[in-house]
CSV table of C-alpha atoms in Angstrom, one decimal:
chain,number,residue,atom,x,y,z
A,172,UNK,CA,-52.0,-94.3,41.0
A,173,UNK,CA,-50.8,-92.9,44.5
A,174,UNK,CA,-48.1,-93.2,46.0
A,175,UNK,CA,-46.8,-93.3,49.8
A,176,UNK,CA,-42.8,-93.9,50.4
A,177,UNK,CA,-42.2,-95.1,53.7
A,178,UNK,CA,-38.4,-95.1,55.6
A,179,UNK,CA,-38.3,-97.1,58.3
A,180,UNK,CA,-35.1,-96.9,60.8
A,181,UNK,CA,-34.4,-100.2,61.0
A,182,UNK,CA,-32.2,-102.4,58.6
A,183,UNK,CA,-33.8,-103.2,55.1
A,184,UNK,CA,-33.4,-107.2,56.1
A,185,UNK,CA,-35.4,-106.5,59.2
A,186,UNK,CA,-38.2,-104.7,57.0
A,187,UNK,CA,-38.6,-107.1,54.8
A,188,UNK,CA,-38.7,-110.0,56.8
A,189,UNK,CA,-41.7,-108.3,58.5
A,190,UNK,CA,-43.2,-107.4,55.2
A,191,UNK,CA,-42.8,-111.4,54.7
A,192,UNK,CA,-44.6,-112.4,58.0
A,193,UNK,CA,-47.5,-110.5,57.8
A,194,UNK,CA,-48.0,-110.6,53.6
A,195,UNK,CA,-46.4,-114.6,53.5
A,196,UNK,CA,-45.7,-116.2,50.1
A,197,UNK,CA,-45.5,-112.9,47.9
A,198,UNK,CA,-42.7,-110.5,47.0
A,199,UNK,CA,-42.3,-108.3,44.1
A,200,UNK,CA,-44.1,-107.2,44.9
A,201,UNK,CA,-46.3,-107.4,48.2
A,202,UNK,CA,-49.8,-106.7,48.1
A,203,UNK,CA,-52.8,-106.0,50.0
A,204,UNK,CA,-56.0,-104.9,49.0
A,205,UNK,CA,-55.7,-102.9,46.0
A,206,UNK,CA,-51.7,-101.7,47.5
A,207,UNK,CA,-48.9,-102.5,45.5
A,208,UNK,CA,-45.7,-103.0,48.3
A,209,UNK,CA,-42.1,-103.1,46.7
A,210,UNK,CA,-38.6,-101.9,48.1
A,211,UNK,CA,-37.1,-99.0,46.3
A,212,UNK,CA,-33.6,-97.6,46.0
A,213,UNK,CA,-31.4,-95.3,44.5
A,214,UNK,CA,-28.8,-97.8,43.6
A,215,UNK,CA,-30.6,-100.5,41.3
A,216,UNK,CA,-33.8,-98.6,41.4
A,217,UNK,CA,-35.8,-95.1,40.3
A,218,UNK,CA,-35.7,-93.9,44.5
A,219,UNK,CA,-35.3,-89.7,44.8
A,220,UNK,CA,-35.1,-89.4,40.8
A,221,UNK,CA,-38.4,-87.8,39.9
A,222,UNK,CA,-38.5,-85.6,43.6
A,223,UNK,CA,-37.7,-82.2,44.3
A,224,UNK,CA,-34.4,-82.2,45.7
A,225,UNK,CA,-35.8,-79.8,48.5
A,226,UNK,CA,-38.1,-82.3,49.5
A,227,UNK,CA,-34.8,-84.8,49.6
A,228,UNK,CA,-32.8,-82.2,51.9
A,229,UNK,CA,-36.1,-81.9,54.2
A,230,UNK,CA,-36.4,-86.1,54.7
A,231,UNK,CA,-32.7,-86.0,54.8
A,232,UNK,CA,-33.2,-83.2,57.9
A,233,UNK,CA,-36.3,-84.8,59.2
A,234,UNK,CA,-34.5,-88.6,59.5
A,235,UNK,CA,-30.8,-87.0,60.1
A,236,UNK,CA,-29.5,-89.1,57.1
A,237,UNK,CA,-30.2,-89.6,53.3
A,238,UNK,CA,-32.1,-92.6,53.3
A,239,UNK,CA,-30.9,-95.2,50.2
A,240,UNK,CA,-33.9,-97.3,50.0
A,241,UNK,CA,-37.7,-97.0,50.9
A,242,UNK,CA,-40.9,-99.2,51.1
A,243,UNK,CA,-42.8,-97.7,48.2
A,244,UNK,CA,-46.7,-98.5,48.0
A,245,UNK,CA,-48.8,-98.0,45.3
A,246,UNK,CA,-52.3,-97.5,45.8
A,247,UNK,CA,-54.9,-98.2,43.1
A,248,UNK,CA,-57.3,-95.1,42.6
A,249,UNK,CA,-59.7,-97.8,42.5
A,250,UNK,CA,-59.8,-97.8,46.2
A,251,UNK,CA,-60.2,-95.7,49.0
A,252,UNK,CA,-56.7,-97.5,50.6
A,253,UNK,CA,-56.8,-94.8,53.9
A,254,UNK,CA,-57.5,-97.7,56.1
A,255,UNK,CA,-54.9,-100.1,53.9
A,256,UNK,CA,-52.1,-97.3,54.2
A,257,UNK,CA,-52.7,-96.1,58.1
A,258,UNK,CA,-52.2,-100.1,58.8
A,259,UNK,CA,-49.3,-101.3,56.6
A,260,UNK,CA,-47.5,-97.5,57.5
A,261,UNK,CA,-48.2,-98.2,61.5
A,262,UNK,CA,-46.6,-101.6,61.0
A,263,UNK,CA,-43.4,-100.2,59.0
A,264,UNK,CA,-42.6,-97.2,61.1
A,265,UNK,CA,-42.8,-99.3,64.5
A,266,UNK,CA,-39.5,-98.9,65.3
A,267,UNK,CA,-39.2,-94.8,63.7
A,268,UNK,CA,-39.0,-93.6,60.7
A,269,UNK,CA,-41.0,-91.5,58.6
A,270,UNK,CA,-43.3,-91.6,55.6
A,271,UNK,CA,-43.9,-89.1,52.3
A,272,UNK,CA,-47.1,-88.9,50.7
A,273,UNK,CA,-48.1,-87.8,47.3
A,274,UNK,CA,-49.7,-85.0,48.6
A,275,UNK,CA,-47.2,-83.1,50.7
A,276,UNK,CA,-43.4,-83.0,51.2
A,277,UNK,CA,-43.6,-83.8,54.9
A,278,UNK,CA,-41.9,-86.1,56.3
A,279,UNK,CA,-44.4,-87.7,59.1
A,280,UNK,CA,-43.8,-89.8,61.7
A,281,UNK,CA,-46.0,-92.3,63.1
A,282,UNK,CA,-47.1,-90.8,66.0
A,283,UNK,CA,-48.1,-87.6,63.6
A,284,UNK,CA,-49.6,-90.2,61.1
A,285,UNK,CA,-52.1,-91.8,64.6
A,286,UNK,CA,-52.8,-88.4,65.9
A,287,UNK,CA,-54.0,-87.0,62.8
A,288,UNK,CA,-52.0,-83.9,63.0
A,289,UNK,CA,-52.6,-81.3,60.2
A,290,UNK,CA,-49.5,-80.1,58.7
A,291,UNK,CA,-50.5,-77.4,55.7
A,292,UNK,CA,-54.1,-78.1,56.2
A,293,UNK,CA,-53.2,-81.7,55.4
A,294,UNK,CA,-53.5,-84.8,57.3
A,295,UNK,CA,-51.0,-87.8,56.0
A,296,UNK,CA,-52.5,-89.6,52.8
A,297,UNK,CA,-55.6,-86.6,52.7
A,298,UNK,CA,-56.2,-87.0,49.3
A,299,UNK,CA,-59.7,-86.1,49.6
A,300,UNK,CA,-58.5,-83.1,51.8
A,301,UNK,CA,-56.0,-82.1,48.8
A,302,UNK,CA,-58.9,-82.9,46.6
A,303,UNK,CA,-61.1,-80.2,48.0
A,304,UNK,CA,-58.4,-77.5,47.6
A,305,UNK,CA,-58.1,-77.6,43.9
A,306,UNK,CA,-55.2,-79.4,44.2
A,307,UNK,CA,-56.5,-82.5,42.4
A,308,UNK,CA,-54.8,-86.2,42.9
């Protein structure tokens, strides 16, 4: 299973409600094609407690606040899920944001995330990238 977590800048209400619109009559979680969609926090849920606390203080830098809750999708290995992740991630970042990816600690925004920008010799959600360099899944 991998992961993306995804903090958008608007209110949790607001994200859900568009999680709603566009995936109607589901909730915990959401899903769409092989993704498993569910809100995460640190108060009531497992949010920050398996991370590196560096990678906290760079999201924390990279958004200019410690986020308490994120979008978290789970995508089957199963799947491919690039095209899945691009499209649910371009929707949930509309209004700013950033997303983390299993692969490195970056924060990246949407406009990164369209552009394709390489960060580490990664691109966001490069699995098969990350795969190449011995760094497995």
């Amino acid at each position: 299973m991998r992961s993306v977590f995804v903090f958008p800048s608007g209110a949790r209400a607001e994200t859900i409600a568009t999680l709603d619109q566009h995936l109607p009559q589901q909730r915990d979680p959401w899903t769409l094609a092989g993704l498993n969609i569910d809100i995460d926090d640190e108060q009531t849920g497992w949010l920050f407690s398996d991370w590196d606390p560096d990678d906290v203080t760079v999201l924390e830098a990279a958004l200019g606040h410690r986020p308490t809750w994120a979008v978290q999708i789970d995508i089957s290995g199963r799947i491919d899920g690039t095209a899945e992740v691009h499209q649910l991630v371009t929707l949930l970042l509309q209004q700013g944001g950033a997303a983390v990816d299993d692969y490195s600690a970056h924060p990246w925004t949407l406009q990164e995330i369209k552009s394709g920008t390489v960060i580490d010799g990664l691109r966001f959600f490069d699995f098969r990238a990350r795969r190449a360099s011995g760094g497995g899944l």
